[in-house]
Coordinates of C-alpha atoms in Angstrom, one line a residue:
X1 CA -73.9 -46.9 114.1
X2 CA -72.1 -50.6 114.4
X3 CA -68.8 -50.2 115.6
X4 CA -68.2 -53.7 114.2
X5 CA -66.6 -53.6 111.3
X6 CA -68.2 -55.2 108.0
X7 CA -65.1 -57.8 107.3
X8 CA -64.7 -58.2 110.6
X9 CA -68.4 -59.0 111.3
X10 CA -68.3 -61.6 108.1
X11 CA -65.4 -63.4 109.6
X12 CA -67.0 -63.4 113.0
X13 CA -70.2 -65.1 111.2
X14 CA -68.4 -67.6 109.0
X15 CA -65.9 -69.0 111.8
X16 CA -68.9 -68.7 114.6
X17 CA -68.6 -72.5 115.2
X18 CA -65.2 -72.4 115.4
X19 CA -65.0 -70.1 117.8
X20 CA -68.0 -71.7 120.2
X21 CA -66.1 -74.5 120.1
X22 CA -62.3 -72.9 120.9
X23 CA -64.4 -71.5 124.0
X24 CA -65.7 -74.8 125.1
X25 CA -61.9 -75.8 125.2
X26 CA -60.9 -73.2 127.3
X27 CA -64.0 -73.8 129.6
X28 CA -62.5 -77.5 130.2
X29 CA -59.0 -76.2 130.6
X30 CA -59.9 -73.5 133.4
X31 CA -62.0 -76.5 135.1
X32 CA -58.9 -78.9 134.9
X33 CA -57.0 -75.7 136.5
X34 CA -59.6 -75.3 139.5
X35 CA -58.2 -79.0 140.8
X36 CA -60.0 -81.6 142.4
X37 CA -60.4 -85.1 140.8
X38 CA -64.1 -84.4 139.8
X39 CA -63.7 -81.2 138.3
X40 CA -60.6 -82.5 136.5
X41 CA -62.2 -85.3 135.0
X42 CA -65.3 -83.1 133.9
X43 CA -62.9 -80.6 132.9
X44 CA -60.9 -83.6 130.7
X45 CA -64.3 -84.3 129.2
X46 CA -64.8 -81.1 127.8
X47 CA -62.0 -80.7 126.4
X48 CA -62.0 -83.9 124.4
X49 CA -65.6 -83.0 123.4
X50 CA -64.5 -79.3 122.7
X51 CA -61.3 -80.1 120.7
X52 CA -63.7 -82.6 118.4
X53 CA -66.1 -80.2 117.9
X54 CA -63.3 -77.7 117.0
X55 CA -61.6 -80.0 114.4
X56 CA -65.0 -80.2 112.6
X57 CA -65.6 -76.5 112.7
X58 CA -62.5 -75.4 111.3
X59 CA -62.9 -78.1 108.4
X60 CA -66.5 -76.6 107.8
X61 CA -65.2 -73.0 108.0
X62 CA -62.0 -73.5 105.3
X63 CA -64.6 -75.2 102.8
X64 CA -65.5 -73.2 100.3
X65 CA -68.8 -71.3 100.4
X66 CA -69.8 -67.9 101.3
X67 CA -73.1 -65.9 101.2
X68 CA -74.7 -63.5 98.3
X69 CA -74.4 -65.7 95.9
X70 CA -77.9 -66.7 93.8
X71 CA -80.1 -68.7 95.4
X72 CA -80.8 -71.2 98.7
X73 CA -79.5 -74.6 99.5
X74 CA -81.3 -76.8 102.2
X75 CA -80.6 -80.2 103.1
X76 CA -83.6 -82.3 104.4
X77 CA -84.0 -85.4 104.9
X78 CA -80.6 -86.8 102.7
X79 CA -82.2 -84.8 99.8
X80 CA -79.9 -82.1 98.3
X81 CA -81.9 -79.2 97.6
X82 CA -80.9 -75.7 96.1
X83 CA -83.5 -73.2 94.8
X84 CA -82.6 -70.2 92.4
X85 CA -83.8 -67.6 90.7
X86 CA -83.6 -69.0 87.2
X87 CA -83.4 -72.9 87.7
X88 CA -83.8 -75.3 90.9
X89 CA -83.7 -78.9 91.5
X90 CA -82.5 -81.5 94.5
X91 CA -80.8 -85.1 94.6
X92 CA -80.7 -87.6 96.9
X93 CA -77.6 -88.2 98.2
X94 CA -77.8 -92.0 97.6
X95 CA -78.4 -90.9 94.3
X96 CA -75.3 -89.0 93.5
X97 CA -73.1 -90.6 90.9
X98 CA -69.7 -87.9 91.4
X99 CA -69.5 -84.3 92.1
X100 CA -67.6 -81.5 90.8
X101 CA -66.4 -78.3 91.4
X102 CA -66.8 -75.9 88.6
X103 CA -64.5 -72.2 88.4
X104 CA -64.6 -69.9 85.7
X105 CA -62.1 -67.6 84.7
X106 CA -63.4 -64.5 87.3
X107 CA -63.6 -67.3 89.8
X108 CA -67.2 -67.5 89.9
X109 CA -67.3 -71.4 91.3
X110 CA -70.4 -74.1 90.9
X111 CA -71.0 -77.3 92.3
X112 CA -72.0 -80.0 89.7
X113 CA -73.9 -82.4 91.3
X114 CA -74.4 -85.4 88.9
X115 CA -76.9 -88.3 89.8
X116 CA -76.8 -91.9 88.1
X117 CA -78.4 -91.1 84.9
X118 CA -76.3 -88.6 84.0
X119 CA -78.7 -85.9 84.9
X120 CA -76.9 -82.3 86.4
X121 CA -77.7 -79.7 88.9
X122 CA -75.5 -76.9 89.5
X123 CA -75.1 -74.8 92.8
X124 CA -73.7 -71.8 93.1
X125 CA -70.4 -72.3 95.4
X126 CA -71.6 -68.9 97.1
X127 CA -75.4 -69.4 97.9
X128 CA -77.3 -68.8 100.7
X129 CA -77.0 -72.1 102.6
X130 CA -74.2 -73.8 100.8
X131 CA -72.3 -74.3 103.9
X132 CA -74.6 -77.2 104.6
X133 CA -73.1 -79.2 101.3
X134 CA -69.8 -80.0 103.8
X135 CA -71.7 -82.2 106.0
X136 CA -73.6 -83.7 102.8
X137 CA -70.4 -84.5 101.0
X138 CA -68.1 -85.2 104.4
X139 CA -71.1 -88.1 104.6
X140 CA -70.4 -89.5 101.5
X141 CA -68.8 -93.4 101.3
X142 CA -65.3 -92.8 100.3
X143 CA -65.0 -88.9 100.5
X144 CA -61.7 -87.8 102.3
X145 CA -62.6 -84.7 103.6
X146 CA -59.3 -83.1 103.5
X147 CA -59.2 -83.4 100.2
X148 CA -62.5 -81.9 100.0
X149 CA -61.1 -78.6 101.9
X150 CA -58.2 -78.0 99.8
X151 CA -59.8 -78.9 96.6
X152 CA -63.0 -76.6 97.7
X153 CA -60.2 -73.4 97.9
X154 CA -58.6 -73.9 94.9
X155 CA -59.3 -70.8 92.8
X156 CA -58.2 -71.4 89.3
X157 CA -60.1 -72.1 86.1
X158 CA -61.0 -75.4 85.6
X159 CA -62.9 -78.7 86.3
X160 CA -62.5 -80.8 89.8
X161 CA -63.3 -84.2 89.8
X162 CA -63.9 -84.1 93.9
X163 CA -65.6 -87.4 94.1
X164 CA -67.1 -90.6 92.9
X165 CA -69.3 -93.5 93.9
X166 CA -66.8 -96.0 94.5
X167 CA -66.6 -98.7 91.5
X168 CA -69.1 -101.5 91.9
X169 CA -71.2 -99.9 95.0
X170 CA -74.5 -99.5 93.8
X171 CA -77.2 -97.4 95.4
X172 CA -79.1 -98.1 98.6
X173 CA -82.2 -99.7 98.1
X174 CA -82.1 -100.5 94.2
X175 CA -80.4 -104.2 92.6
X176 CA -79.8 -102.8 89.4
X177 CA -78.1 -99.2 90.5
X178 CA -81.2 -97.5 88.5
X179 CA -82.3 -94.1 90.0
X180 CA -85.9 -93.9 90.9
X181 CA -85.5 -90.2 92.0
X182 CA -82.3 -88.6 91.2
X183 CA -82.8 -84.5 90.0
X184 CA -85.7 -82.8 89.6
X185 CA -86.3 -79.1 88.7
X186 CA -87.7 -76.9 86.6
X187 CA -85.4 -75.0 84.0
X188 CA -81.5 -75.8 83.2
X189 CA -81.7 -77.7 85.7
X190 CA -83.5 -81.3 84.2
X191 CA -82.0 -83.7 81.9
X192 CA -78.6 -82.7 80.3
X193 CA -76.5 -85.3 79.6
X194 CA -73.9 -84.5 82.6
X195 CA -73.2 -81.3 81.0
X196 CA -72.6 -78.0 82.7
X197 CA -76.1 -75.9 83.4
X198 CA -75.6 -72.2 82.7
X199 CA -76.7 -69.5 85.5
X200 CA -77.0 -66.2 84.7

């Protein structure tokens, strides 16, 4: 029998970076305590490279996402990728026009990805992978990442504009802004119009 406790065991998983990286801290803080100018300056180091590593870790672990939910999202090669059990589809990040958050009324919450031809993919805030989609969006010209927290664990019904291309930027690699790639999928999850995609 695990004497761990389920919630306890969840937290432990979700905040795993966050802790590696409060222990690397307190590795360069007991080196600095040892004395010695070498040890203090590796020590120093450390903890400079710990306390970064921290800061991002605790930003990854308060954005929203979870496990359970429908489906798998990967990230390869600056492709956006989330397969489900009744629709799939992937952008390429260069691709993406503005994203959105999506939350019902029960709080069931969707990421709207939306390319540059109006085309729509929806991911499941709470699939398997979807804690990747921080480090996507963090990436993205013009995304404040705090804003992307606090907006990511807001719970109420509704619509969240969380970001958009800046005005006049046009994609990498194209003169006219056209998409070459943008979503594909089988399903709910081709050519809408920009409009929500239903799961069930």
């Amino acid at each position: 029998m695990n004497p761990v406790r389920p919630e306890l065991r969840r937290a432990i998983l979700h905040w795993r970076e966050a802790i590696a990286a409060a222990g690397v801290v307190l590795a360069g803080i007991w080196m600095i305590s040892l004395g010695g100018l070498l040890l203090q300056g590796l020590g120093l180091a450390v903890v400079v490279i710990g306390s970064a590593y921290l800061w991002v870790a605790v930003r990854r672990g308060r954005f929203r996402s979870g496990r359970g939910g429908p489906g798998v999202v990967q990230l390869d090669e600056g492709q956006i990728r989330y397969f489900g059990p009744f629709h799939g589809g992937s952008v390429a990040l260069v691709a993406l026009h503005s994203i959105r958050l999506v939350t019902e009324a029960g709080g069931r919450a969707r990421w709207q990805l939306i390319d540059d031809e109006g085309r729509s993919l929806l991911i499941p805030a709470d699939a398997e992978g979807s804690r990747l989609l921080f480090d996507a969006f963090a990436a993205l010209e013009g995304m404040d990442a705090a804003r992307l927290v606090a907006l990511s664990r807001q719970t109420g019904p509704g619509t969240r504009e969380i970001w958009q291309r800046p005005e006049g930027r046009l994609r990498p690699g194209t003169g006219t802004g056209s998409v070459t790639g943008g979503v594909a999928g089988g399903g709910n999850a081709g050519r809408n119009g920009g409009r929500v995609t239903r799961l069930h």
